Amino acid sequence: MKDMAFAVSVAGSDSSAGAGLQVDLKTMTACGVWGMSVVAALTAQNGHSVTAVEGVPPEFIGAQVDALEAEFAIGCYKTGMLMNAETVAAAASAIPKQTPLVVDPVMVSTSRARLLDEEGEEAVISLMLPRADVATPNLLEAEYLSGIEITDAKSMERAAEWFLDSGAKAVVVKGGHAQFRRGVDVFLDTNGMTLVEDEVLPYSDIHGSGCCYASAIASYIALGCGVFDAVLLAKKFVSGAIRYSWEYSPGRRTMNPFWQMHQTYYKKY
Ligand code: PXL
């Protein structure tokens, strides 16, 4: 038995705590690991809009990682909002190469604010994807990064292949926004493709869903699972967090990473 497993989120802060570092830490806690955070960007936001975005000095990203590495046996890193090319480069050079890495290529918020600029996109492709044990784009991110228009299952699978061609060891292209095969994710690694599905839920635009999914994958990897098993367990976890998601601001739902604890008290959907 381990004393404790550690996972680190390198991502942006969301003041509303529905996405970003805050939901990453909640997810890691709920999945049974000690979550830690490297602040890579700051946002001022509520359920409806991102009202301000601020960077973090690139060298401060390295300082945070170095402080953690000096003391903790980190089992997995996860990246989220990285804002621009300098931040991406700082994160890529700070995260140790031998530690498993989940890359969530965050580009826009659920409220449609840009969270990564254009040079940042190029840097994610050239610096983060080759480092990824698994990348977790949603449909829009897969489309933007690959340049492949995703209109059906076939084009979604071609986009998944593009991620492997770009150096990621595995990819989950998430189907939460799809008009076809909705909620079905495409997992691809060198062993081939698997469709990952769970119950179909009535929501698709829940704040923090991508962060929660990637953090759950990182947690299960930190606990010792292989990437594919981690994805299957994370899908189950995320379905529960959607089932018990709640309207935290009028018309806006957010994930509930503590659904397993809350199912005694709160209603589904
Ligand atoms: O869900 C993407 C995301 C990631 N990181 C931060 C965010 C959001 C969405 O709003 O605010 C900090």
PDB file of C-alpha atoms and ligand atoms in Angstrom:
ATOM      1  CA  MET A   1       0.000   0.000   0.000  1.00  0.00           C
ATOM      2  CA  LYS A   2       1.133   3.547  -0.733  1.00  0.00           C
ATOM      3  CA  ASP A   3       0.960   6.202   1.980  1.00  0.00           C
ATOM      4  CA  MET A   4      -0.584   8.552  -0.549  1.00  0.00           C
ATOM      5  CA  ALA A   5      -0.658   9.101  -4.330  1.00  0.00           C
ATOM      6  CA  PHE A   6       0.062  12.555  -5.764  1.00  0.00           C
ATOM      7  CA  ALA A   7      -1.216  14.255  -8.909  1.00  0.00           C
ATOM      8  CA  VAL A   8      -0.457  17.792 -10.070  1.00  0.00           C
ATOM      9  CA  SER A   9      -2.612  20.120 -12.157  1.00  0.00           C
ATOM     10  CA  VAL A  10      -0.766  22.768 -14.172  1.00  0.00           C
ATOM     11  CA  ALA A  11      -3.669  24.985 -15.197  1.00  0.00           C
ATOM     12  CA  GLY A  12      -5.566  28.235 -14.800  1.00  0.00           C
ATOM     13  CA  SER A  13      -7.479  29.421 -11.766  1.00  0.00           C
ATOM     14  CA  ASP A  14     -11.271  29.783 -12.119  1.00  0.00           C
ATOM     15  CA  SER A  15     -12.632  32.072  -9.418  1.00  0.00           C
ATOM     16  CA  SER A  16     -16.061  30.408  -9.720  1.00  0.00           C
ATOM     17  CA  ALA A  17     -14.368  27.090  -8.877  1.00  0.00           C
ATOM     18  CA  GLY A  18     -16.409  25.186 -11.469  1.00  0.00           C
ATOM     19  CA  ALA A  19     -13.480  24.577 -13.855  1.00  0.00           C
ATOM     20  CA  GLY A  20      -9.711  25.020 -13.910  1.00  0.00           C
ATOM     21  CA  LEU A  21      -7.441  24.334 -10.971  1.00  0.00           C
ATOM     22  CA  GLN A  22     -10.258  24.428  -8.466  1.00  0.00           C
ATOM     23  CA  VAL A  23     -12.315  21.648 -10.035  1.00  0.00           C
ATOM     24  CA  ASP A  24      -9.106  19.727 -10.748  1.00  0.00           C
ATOM     25  CA  LEU A  25      -8.276  19.674  -7.042  1.00  0.00           C
ATOM     26  CA  LYS A  26     -11.822  18.672  -6.097  1.00  0.00           C
ATOM     27  CA  THR A  27     -11.745  15.870  -8.671  1.00  0.00           C
ATOM     28  CA  MET A  28      -8.361  14.578  -7.542  1.00  0.00           C
ATOM     29  CA  THR A  29      -9.528  14.613  -3.931  1.00  0.00           C
ATOM     30  CA  ALA A  30     -12.732  12.751  -4.812  1.00  0.00           C
ATOM     31  CA  CYS A  31     -10.742  10.182  -6.836  1.00  0.00           C
ATOM     32  CA  GLY A  32      -8.564   9.447  -3.814  1.00  0.00           C
ATOM     33  CA  VAL A  33      -5.312  11.225  -4.536  1.00  0.00           C
ATOM     34  CA  TRP A  34      -3.579  14.247  -3.047  1.00  0.00           C
ATOM     35  CA  GLY A  35      -4.068  16.916  -5.715  1.00  0.00           C
ATOM     36  CA  MET A  36      -1.554  19.739  -6.001  1.00  0.00           C
ATOM     37  CA  SER A  37      -1.569  22.832  -8.175  1.00  0.00           C
ATOM     38  CA  VAL A  38       0.836  24.781 -10.344  1.00  0.00           C
ATOM     39  CA  VAL A  39      -0.906  28.070 -11.129  1.00  0.00           C
ATOM     40  CA  ALA A  40      -0.315  28.795 -14.832  1.00  0.00           C
ATOM     41  CA  ALA A  41      -2.878  31.579 -15.422  1.00  0.00           C
ATOM     42  CA  LEU A  42      -5.535  33.557 -13.571  1.00  0.00           C
ATOM     43  CA  THR A  43      -9.114  34.217 -14.585  1.00  0.00           C
ATOM     44  CA  ALA A  44     -11.822  36.357 -13.002  1.00  0.00           C
ATOM     45  CA  GLN A  45     -15.104  34.664 -13.834  1.00  0.00           C
ATOM     46  CA  ASN A  46     -18.529  33.607 -12.671  1.00  0.00           C
ATOM     47  CA  GLY A  47     -20.975  31.176 -14.237  1.00  0.00           C
ATOM     48  CA  HIS A  48     -21.675  33.504 -17.154  1.00  0.00           C
ATOM     49  CA  SER A  49     -18.477  35.157 -18.255  1.00  0.00           C
ATOM     50  CA  VAL A  50     -14.753  35.470 -17.947  1.00  0.00           C
ATOM     51  CA  THR A  51     -14.221  39.140 -17.075  1.00  0.00           C
ATOM     52  CA  ALA A  52     -10.420  39.232 -16.834  1.00  0.00           C
ATOM     53  CA  VAL A  53      -7.437  37.015 -17.633  1.00  0.00           C
ATOM     54  CA  GLU A  54      -3.941  37.496 -16.248  1.00  0.00           C
ATOM     55  CA  GLY A  55      -0.722  35.596 -16.875  1.00  0.00           C
ATOM     56  CA  VAL A  56       1.782  34.165 -14.453  1.00  0.00           C
ATOM     57  CA  PRO A  57       5.521  34.849 -14.973  1.00  0.00           C
ATOM     58  CA  PRO A  58       6.859  31.798 -16.888  1.00  0.00           C
ATOM     59  CA  GLU A  59       9.715  31.288 -14.405  1.00  0.00           C
ATOM     60  CA  PHE A  60       7.183  31.065 -11.584  1.00  0.00           C
ATOM     61  CA  ILE A  61       5.724  27.957 -13.229  1.00  0.00           C
ATOM     62  CA  GLY A  62       9.153  26.327 -13.003  1.00  0.00           C
ATOM     63  CA  ALA A  63       9.514  27.464  -9.389  1.00  0.00           C
ATOM     64  CA  GLN A  64       6.225  25.800  -8.410  1.00  0.00           C
ATOM     65  CA  VAL A  65       7.105  22.516 -10.153  1.00  0.00           C
ATOM     66  CA  ASP A  66      10.610  22.518  -8.622  1.00  0.00           C
ATOM     67  CA  ALA A  67       9.189  23.031  -5.127  1.00  0.00           C
ATOM     68  CA  LEU A  68       6.879  20.042  -5.553  1.00  0.00           C
ATOM     69  CA  GLU A  69       9.488  17.813  -7.182  1.00  0.00           C
ATOM     70  CA  ALA A  70      11.878  18.440  -4.289  1.00  0.00           C
ATOM     71  CA  GLU A  71       9.477  16.798  -1.866  1.00  0.00           C
ATOM     72  CA  PHE A  72       6.756  14.636  -3.451  1.00  0.00           C
ATOM     73  CA  ALA A  73       6.739  11.429  -5.527  1.00  0.00           C
ATOM     74  CA  ILE A  74       4.364  12.765  -8.173  1.00  0.00           C
ATOM     75  CA  GLY A  75       2.494  10.021 -10.030  1.00  0.00           C
ATOM     76  CA  CYS A  76       0.973  12.116 -12.805  1.00  0.00           C
ATOM     77  CA  TYR A  77       0.804  15.670 -14.159  1.00  0.00           C
ATOM     78  CA  LYS A  78      -2.159  17.180 -15.956  1.00  0.00           C
ATOM     79  CA  THR A  79      -2.126  20.394 -17.996  1.00  0.00           C
ATOM     80  CA  GLY A  80      -5.154  22.598 -18.646  1.00  0.00           C
ATOM     81  CA  MET A  81      -5.401  26.317 -19.512  1.00  0.00           C
ATOM     82  CA  LEU A  82      -1.915  27.507 -20.502  1.00  0.00           C
ATOM     83  CA  MET A  83      -2.871  30.879 -21.991  1.00  0.00           C
ATOM     84  CA  ASN A  84       0.048  31.570 -24.370  1.00  0.00           C
ATOM     85  CA  ALA A  85       3.212  30.176 -25.969  1.00  0.00           C
ATOM     86  CA  GLU A  86       5.522  31.325 -23.136  1.00  0.00           C
ATOM     87  CA  THR A  87       3.420  29.532 -20.533  1.00  0.00           C
ATOM     88  CA  VAL A  88       3.230  26.393 -22.674  1.00  0.00           C
ATOM     89  CA  ALA A  89       7.026  26.417 -23.101  1.00  0.00           C
ATOM     90  CA  ALA A  90       7.579  26.966 -19.375  1.00  0.00           C
ATOM     91  CA  ALA A  91       5.228  24.098 -18.482  1.00  0.00           C
ATOM     92  CA  ALA A  92       6.798  21.771 -21.076  1.00  0.00           C
ATOM     93  CA  SER A  93      10.298  22.363 -19.763  1.00  0.00           C
ATOM     94  CA  ALA A  94       9.342  22.232 -16.068  1.00  0.00           C
ATOM     95  CA  ILE A  95       7.296  19.007 -16.068  1.00  0.00           C
ATOM     96  CA  PRO A  96       9.710  16.062 -15.678  1.00  0.00           C
ATOM     97  CA  LYS A  97       9.888  13.895 -18.819  1.00  0.00           C
ATOM     98  CA  GLN A  98       9.678  10.593 -16.936  1.00  0.00           C
ATOM     99  CA  THR A  99       6.361  11.393 -15.184  1.00  0.00           C
ATOM    100  CA  PRO A 100       3.085  10.490 -16.939  1.00  0.00           C
ATOM    101  CA  LEU A 101       1.328  13.517 -18.436  1.00  0.00           C
ATOM    102  CA  VAL A 102      -2.312  14.132 -19.383  1.00  0.00           C
ATOM    103  CA  VAL A 103      -2.636  17.072 -21.791  1.00  0.00           C
ATOM    104  CA  ASP A 104      -6.053  18.732 -21.874  1.00  0.00           C
ATOM    105  CA  PRO A 105      -5.602  21.234 -24.735  1.00  0.00           C
ATOM    106  CA  VAL A 106      -7.922  23.887 -23.274  1.00  0.00           C
ATOM    107  CA  MET A 107      -8.707  26.595 -25.835  1.00  0.00           C
ATOM    108  CA  VAL A 108     -12.038  28.241 -25.009  1.00  0.00           C
ATOM    109  CA  SER A 109     -14.235  28.352 -21.908  1.00  0.00           C
ATOM    110  CA  THR A 110     -17.812  27.074 -21.848  1.00  0.00           C
ATOM    111  CA  SER A 111     -18.802  30.765 -21.829  1.00  0.00           C
ATOM    112  CA  ARG A 112     -16.763  31.137 -25.081  1.00  0.00           C
ATOM    113  CA  ALA A 113     -13.812  33.152 -23.740  1.00  0.00           C
ATOM    114  CA  ARG A 114     -10.458  32.374 -25.363  1.00  0.00           C
ATOM    115  CA  LEU A 115      -8.088  30.706 -22.914  1.00  0.00           C
ATOM    116  CA  LEU A 116      -5.177  30.083 -25.337  1.00  0.00           C
ATOM    117  CA  ASP A 117      -3.899  32.497 -27.991  1.00  0.00           C
ATOM    118  CA  GLU A 118      -2.921  31.464 -31.548  1.00  0.00           C
ATOM    119  CA  GLU A 119       0.808  31.123 -30.874  1.00  0.00           C
ATOM    120  CA  GLY A 120      -0.156  29.124 -27.818  1.00  0.00           C
ATOM    121  CA  GLU A 121      -2.013  26.660 -30.065  1.00  0.00           C
ATOM    122  CA  GLU A 122       1.141  26.108 -32.121  1.00  0.00           C
ATOM    123  CA  ALA A 123       3.145  25.622 -28.930  1.00  0.00           C
ATOM    124  CA  VAL A 124       0.662  23.057 -27.609  1.00  0.00           C
ATOM    125  CA  ILE A 125       1.044  21.129 -30.883  1.00  0.00           C
ATOM    126  CA  SER A 126       4.835  21.269 -30.964  1.00  0.00           C
ATOM    127  CA  LEU A 127       5.709  21.122 -27.245  1.00  0.00           C
ATOM    128  CA  MET A 128       2.866  19.453 -25.321  1.00  0.00           C
ATOM    129  CA  LEU A 129       1.394  16.802 -27.639  1.00  0.00           C
ATOM    130  CA  PRO A 130       4.744  15.005 -28.132  1.00  0.00           C
ATOM    131  CA  ARG A 131       4.962  14.785 -24.330  1.00  0.00           C
ATOM    132  CA  ALA A 132       1.405  13.526 -23.792  1.00  0.00           C
ATOM    133  CA  ASP A 133       0.726  10.023 -22.497  1.00  0.00           C
ATOM    134  CA  VAL A 134      -2.828  10.942 -23.343  1.00  0.00           C
ATOM    135  CA  ALA A 135      -4.404  14.097 -24.810  1.00  0.00           C
ATOM    136  CA  THR A 136      -8.065  14.869 -24.118  1.00  0.00           C
ATOM    137  CA  PRO A 137      -9.444  17.311 -26.715  1.00  0.00           C
ATOM    138  CA  ASN A 138     -13.153  17.976 -27.031  1.00  0.00           C
ATOM    139  CA  LEU A 139     -14.602  18.086 -30.534  1.00  0.00           C
ATOM    140  CA  LEU A 140     -13.881  21.783 -31.085  1.00  0.00           C
ATOM    141  CA  GLU A 141     -10.313  21.535 -29.821  1.00  0.00           C
ATOM    142  CA  ALA A 142      -9.723  18.449 -31.983  1.00  0.00           C
ATOM    143  CA  GLU A 143     -11.063  20.357 -34.987  1.00  0.00           C
ATOM    144  CA  TYR A 144      -9.021  23.522 -34.387  1.00  0.00           C
ATOM    145  CA  LEU A 145      -5.765  21.752 -33.633  1.00  0.00           C
ATOM    146  CA  SER A 146      -5.947  19.094 -36.374  1.00  0.00           C
ATOM    147  CA  GLY A 147      -7.544  21.293 -39.031  1.00  0.00           C
ATOM    148  CA  ILE A 148      -9.937  18.404 -39.743  1.00  0.00           C
ATOM    149  CA  GLU A 149     -13.597  19.348 -39.899  1.00  0.00           C
ATOM    150  CA  ILE A 150     -15.466  16.871 -37.709  1.00  0.00           C
ATOM    151  CA  THR A 151     -18.913  16.116 -39.055  1.00  0.00           C
ATOM    152  CA  ASP A 152     -19.294  12.401 -38.425  1.00  0.00           C
ATOM    153  CA  ALA A 153     -17.752   9.373 -36.715  1.00  0.00           C
ATOM    154  CA  LYS A 154     -15.194   8.869 -39.518  1.00  0.00           C
ATOM    155  CA  SER A 155     -13.809  12.421 -39.383  1.00  0.00           C
ATOM    156  CA  MET A 156     -13.707  12.196 -35.571  1.00  0.00           C
ATOM    157  CA  GLU A 157     -11.563   9.083 -35.890  1.00  0.00           C
ATOM    158  CA  ARG A 158      -9.301  10.781 -38.450  1.00  0.00           C
ATOM    159  CA  ALA A 159      -8.813  13.658 -36.001  1.00  0.00           C
ATOM    160  CA  ALA A 160      -7.858  11.118 -33.303  1.00  0.00           C
ATOM    161  CA  GLU A 161      -5.212   9.707 -35.664  1.00  0.00           C
ATOM    162  CA  TRP A 162      -3.836  13.223 -36.200  1.00  0.00           C
ATOM    163  CA  PHE A 163      -3.083  13.443 -32.445  1.00  0.00           C
ATOM    164  CA  LEU A 164      -1.055  10.227 -32.559  1.00  0.00           C
ATOM    165  CA  ASP A 165       0.749  11.490 -35.667  1.00  0.00           C
ATOM    166  CA  SER A 166       1.569  14.652 -33.665  1.00  0.00           C
ATOM    167  CA  GLY A 167       3.320  12.598 -31.008  1.00  0.00           C
ATOM    168  CA  ALA A 168       0.685  11.889 -28.343  1.00  0.00           C
ATOM    169  CA  LYS A 169       0.901   8.268 -27.135  1.00  0.00           C
ATOM    170  CA  ALA A 170      -2.883   8.130 -26.799  1.00  0.00           C
ATOM    171  CA  VAL A 171      -5.867  10.408 -27.276  1.00  0.00           C
ATOM    172  CA  VAL A 172      -9.464  10.620 -26.131  1.00  0.00           C
ATOM    173  CA  VAL A 173     -11.510  12.762 -28.523  1.00  0.00           C
ATOM    174  CA  LYS A 174     -14.571  13.561 -26.425  1.00  0.00           C
ATOM    175  CA  GLY A 175     -18.010  13.346 -27.975  1.00  0.00           C
ATOM    176  CA  GLY A 176     -19.918  15.479 -25.490  1.00  0.00           C
ATOM    177  CA  HIS A 177     -20.559  18.210 -28.088  1.00  0.00           C
ATOM    178  CA  ALA A 178     -21.226  15.870 -31.018  1.00  0.00           C
ATOM    179  CA  GLN A 179     -24.438  15.984 -33.040  1.00  0.00           C
ATOM    180  CA  PHE A 180     -23.771  12.342 -34.009  1.00  0.00           C
ATOM    181  CA  ARG A 181     -22.986   9.503 -31.535  1.00  0.00           C
ATOM    182  CA  ARG A 182     -23.327  12.055 -28.697  1.00  0.00           C
ATOM    183  CA  GLY A 183     -21.436  11.339 -25.495  1.00  0.00           C
ATOM    184  CA  VAL A 184     -19.342   8.613 -27.126  1.00  0.00           C
ATOM    185  CA  ASP A 185     -15.597   9.247 -26.879  1.00  0.00           C
ATOM    186  CA  VAL A 186     -13.001   7.901 -29.298  1.00  0.00           C
ATOM    187  CA  PHE A 187      -9.946   6.439 -27.530  1.00  0.00           C
ATOM    188  CA  LEU A 188      -6.951   5.707 -29.735  1.00  0.00           C
ATOM    189  CA  ASP A 189      -3.496   4.382 -28.886  1.00  0.00           C
ATOM    190  CA  THR A 190      -0.996   2.172 -30.719  1.00  0.00           C
ATOM    191  CA  ASN A 191      -3.195  -0.867 -29.974  1.00  0.00           C
ATOM    192  CA  GLY A 192      -6.040   0.662 -31.961  1.00  0.00           C
ATOM    193  CA  MET A 193      -9.345   2.387 -31.382  1.00  0.00           C
ATOM    194  CA  THR A 194     -12.011   1.839 -28.729  1.00  0.00           C
ATOM    195  CA  LEU A 195     -15.278   3.692 -28.251  1.00  0.00           C
ATOM    196  CA  VAL A 196     -15.749   4.788 -24.653  1.00  0.00           C
ATOM    197  CA  GLU A 197     -19.333   5.268 -23.587  1.00  0.00           C
ATOM    198  CA  ASP A 198     -21.509   5.413 -20.527  1.00  0.00           C
ATOM    199  CA  GLU A 199     -25.103   6.409 -19.895  1.00  0.00           C
ATOM    200  CA  VAL A 200     -26.334   9.191 -22.201  1.00  0.00           C
ATOM    201  CA  LEU A 201     -26.984  12.290 -20.114  1.00  0.00           C
ATOM    202  CA  PRO A 202     -29.240  15.210 -20.997  1.00  0.00           C
ATOM    203  CA  TYR A 203     -26.552  17.937 -20.837  1.00  0.00           C
ATOM    204  CA  SER A 204     -23.621  18.740 -23.074  1.00  0.00           C
ATOM    205  CA  ASP A 205     -22.338  22.170 -22.038  1.00  0.00           C
ATOM    206  CA  ILE A 206     -21.409  21.737 -18.408  1.00  0.00           C
ATOM    207  CA  HIS A 207     -18.778  24.048 -16.990  1.00  0.00           C
ATOM    208  CA  GLY A 208     -15.687  22.136 -15.937  1.00  0.00           C
ATOM    209  CA  SER A 209     -16.487  18.824 -17.621  1.00  0.00           C
ATOM    210  CA  GLY A 210     -13.215  18.675 -19.576  1.00  0.00           C
ATOM    211  CA  CYS A 211     -11.117  19.639 -16.540  1.00  0.00           C
ATOM    212  CA  CYS A 212     -12.891  17.040 -14.427  1.00  0.00           C
ATOM    213  CA  TYR A 213     -12.375  14.282 -17.022  1.00  0.00           C
ATOM    214  CA  ALA A 214      -8.649  14.977 -17.502  1.00  0.00           C
ATOM    215  CA  SER A 215      -8.078  15.251 -13.742  1.00  0.00           C
ATOM    216  CA  ALA A 216      -9.867  11.967 -13.101  1.00  0.00           C
ATOM    217  CA  ILE A 217      -7.648  10.286 -15.727  1.00  0.00           C
ATOM    218  CA  ALA A 218      -4.547  11.807 -14.062  1.00  0.00           C
ATOM    219  CA  SER A 219      -5.736  10.622 -10.642  1.00  0.00           C
ATOM    220  CA  TYR A 220      -6.250   7.016 -11.741  1.00  0.00           C
ATOM    221  CA  ILE A 221      -2.837   7.017 -13.448  1.00  0.00           C
ATOM    222  CA  ALA A 222      -1.306   8.343 -10.200  1.00  0.00           C
ATOM    223  CA  LEU A 223      -3.026   5.478  -8.390  1.00  0.00           C
ATOM    224  CA  GLY A 224      -1.282   2.993 -10.695  1.00  0.00           C
ATOM    225  CA  CYS A 225      -3.714   2.343 -13.573  1.00  0.00           C
ATOM    226  CA  GLY A 226      -2.615   2.127 -17.178  1.00  0.00           C
ATOM    227  CA  VAL A 227      -3.861   4.911 -19.448  1.00  0.00           C
ATOM    228  CA  PHE A 228      -6.751   2.942 -20.982  1.00  0.00           C
ATOM    229  CA  ASP A 229      -8.095   1.714 -17.624  1.00  0.00           C
ATOM    230  CA  ALA A 230      -7.720   5.239 -16.243  1.00  0.00           C
ATOM    231  CA  VAL A 231      -9.853   6.576 -19.107  1.00  0.00           C
ATOM    232  CA  LEU A 232     -12.596   3.971 -18.517  1.00  0.00           C
ATOM    233  CA  LEU A 233     -12.719   4.726 -14.781  1.00  0.00           C
ATOM    234  CA  ALA A 234     -12.642   8.477 -15.451  1.00  0.00           C
ATOM    235  CA  LYS A 235     -15.573   8.189 -17.874  1.00  0.00           C
ATOM    236  CA  LYS A 236     -17.640   6.537 -15.114  1.00  0.00           C
ATOM    237  CA  PHE A 237     -16.588   9.213 -12.643  1.00  0.00           C
ATOM    238  CA  VAL A 238     -17.426  12.039 -15.057  1.00  0.00           C
ATOM    239  CA  SER A 239     -20.861  10.564 -15.866  1.00  0.00           C
ATOM    240  CA  GLY A 240     -21.672  10.650 -12.153  1.00  0.00           C
ATOM    241  CA  ALA A 241     -20.383  14.218 -11.839  1.00  0.00           C
ATOM    242  CA  ILE A 242     -22.655  15.200 -14.758  1.00  0.00           C
ATOM    243  CA  ARG A 243     -25.638  13.292 -13.339  1.00  0.00           C
ATOM    244  CA  TYR A 244     -25.264  15.248 -10.103  1.00  0.00           C
ATOM    245  CA  SER A 245     -24.171  18.494 -11.811  1.00  0.00           C
ATOM    246  CA  TRP A 246     -26.097  21.527 -10.653  1.00  0.00           C
ATOM    247  CA  GLU A 247     -27.194  24.952 -11.846  1.00  0.00           C
ATOM    248  CA  TYR A 248     -24.674  27.043  -9.950  1.00  0.00           C
ATOM    249  CA  SER A 249     -25.619  30.225 -11.749  1.00  0.00           C
ATOM    250  CA  PRO A 250     -28.901  30.863 -13.638  1.00  0.00           C
ATOM    251  CA  GLY A 251     -28.883  28.724 -16.797  1.00  0.00           C
ATOM    252  CA  ARG A 252     -25.344  27.439 -16.152  1.00  0.00           C
ATOM    253  CA  ARG A 253     -24.534  24.008 -14.827  1.00  0.00           C
ATOM    254  CA  THR A 254     -21.280  22.926 -13.288  1.00  0.00           C
ATOM    255  CA  MET A 255     -19.780  19.528 -12.528  1.00  0.00           C
ATOM    256  CA  ASN A 256     -20.182  17.910  -9.136  1.00  0.00           C
ATOM    257  CA  PRO A 257     -16.957  16.015  -8.396  1.00  0.00           C
ATOM    258  CA  PHE A 258     -18.339  15.100  -4.973  1.00  0.00           C
ATOM    259  CA  TRP A 259     -21.351  13.281  -6.450  1.00  0.00           C
ATOM    260  CA  GLN A 260     -20.542  10.032  -4.678  1.00  0.00           C
ATOM    261  CA  MET A 261     -20.744  11.771  -1.326  1.00  0.00           C
ATOM    262  CA  HIS A 262     -23.660  14.002  -2.371  1.00  0.00           C
ATOM    263  CA  GLN A 263     -25.942  11.342  -3.823  1.00  0.00           C
ATOM    264  CA  THR A 264     -27.436  10.796  -0.386  1.00  0.00           C
ATOM    265  CA  TYR A 265     -28.511  14.441  -0.144  1.00  0.00           C
ATOM    266  CA  TYR A 266     -29.091  15.889  -3.606  1.00  0.00           C
ATOM    267  CA  LYS A 267     -31.286  15.047  -6.549  1.00  0.00           C
ATOM    268  CA  LYS A 268     -30.069  13.716  -9.901  1.00  0.00           C
ATOM    269  CA  TYR A 269     -30.039  16.090 -12.901  1.00  0.00           C
TER     270      TYR A 269
HETATM  271  O1  PXL B   1     -13.143  24.212 -19.028  1.00  0.00           O
HETATM  272  C1  PXL B   1     -12.060  24.861 -19.533  1.00  0.00           C
HETATM  273  C2  PXL B   1     -11.425  25.787 -18.553  1.00  0.00           C
HETATM  274  C3  PXL B   1     -10.165  25.523 -18.121  1.00  0.00           C
HETATM  275  N1  PXL B   1      -9.498  26.333 -17.270  1.00  0.00           N
HETATM  276  C4  PXL B   1     -10.076  27.439 -16.786  1.00  0.00           C
HETATM  277  C5  PXL B   1     -11.348  27.757 -17.170  1.00  0.00           C
HETATM  278  C6  PXL B   1     -12.056  26.913 -18.072  1.00  0.00           C
HETATM  279  C7  PXL B   1     -13.405  27.252 -18.466  1.00  0.00           C
HETATM  280  O2  PXL B   1     -13.996  28.228 -18.093  1.00  0.00           O
HETATM  281  O3  PXL B   1     -11.909  28.847 -16.680  1.00  0.00           O
HETATM  282  C8  PXL B   1      -9.316  28.307 -15.848  1.00  0.00           C
END
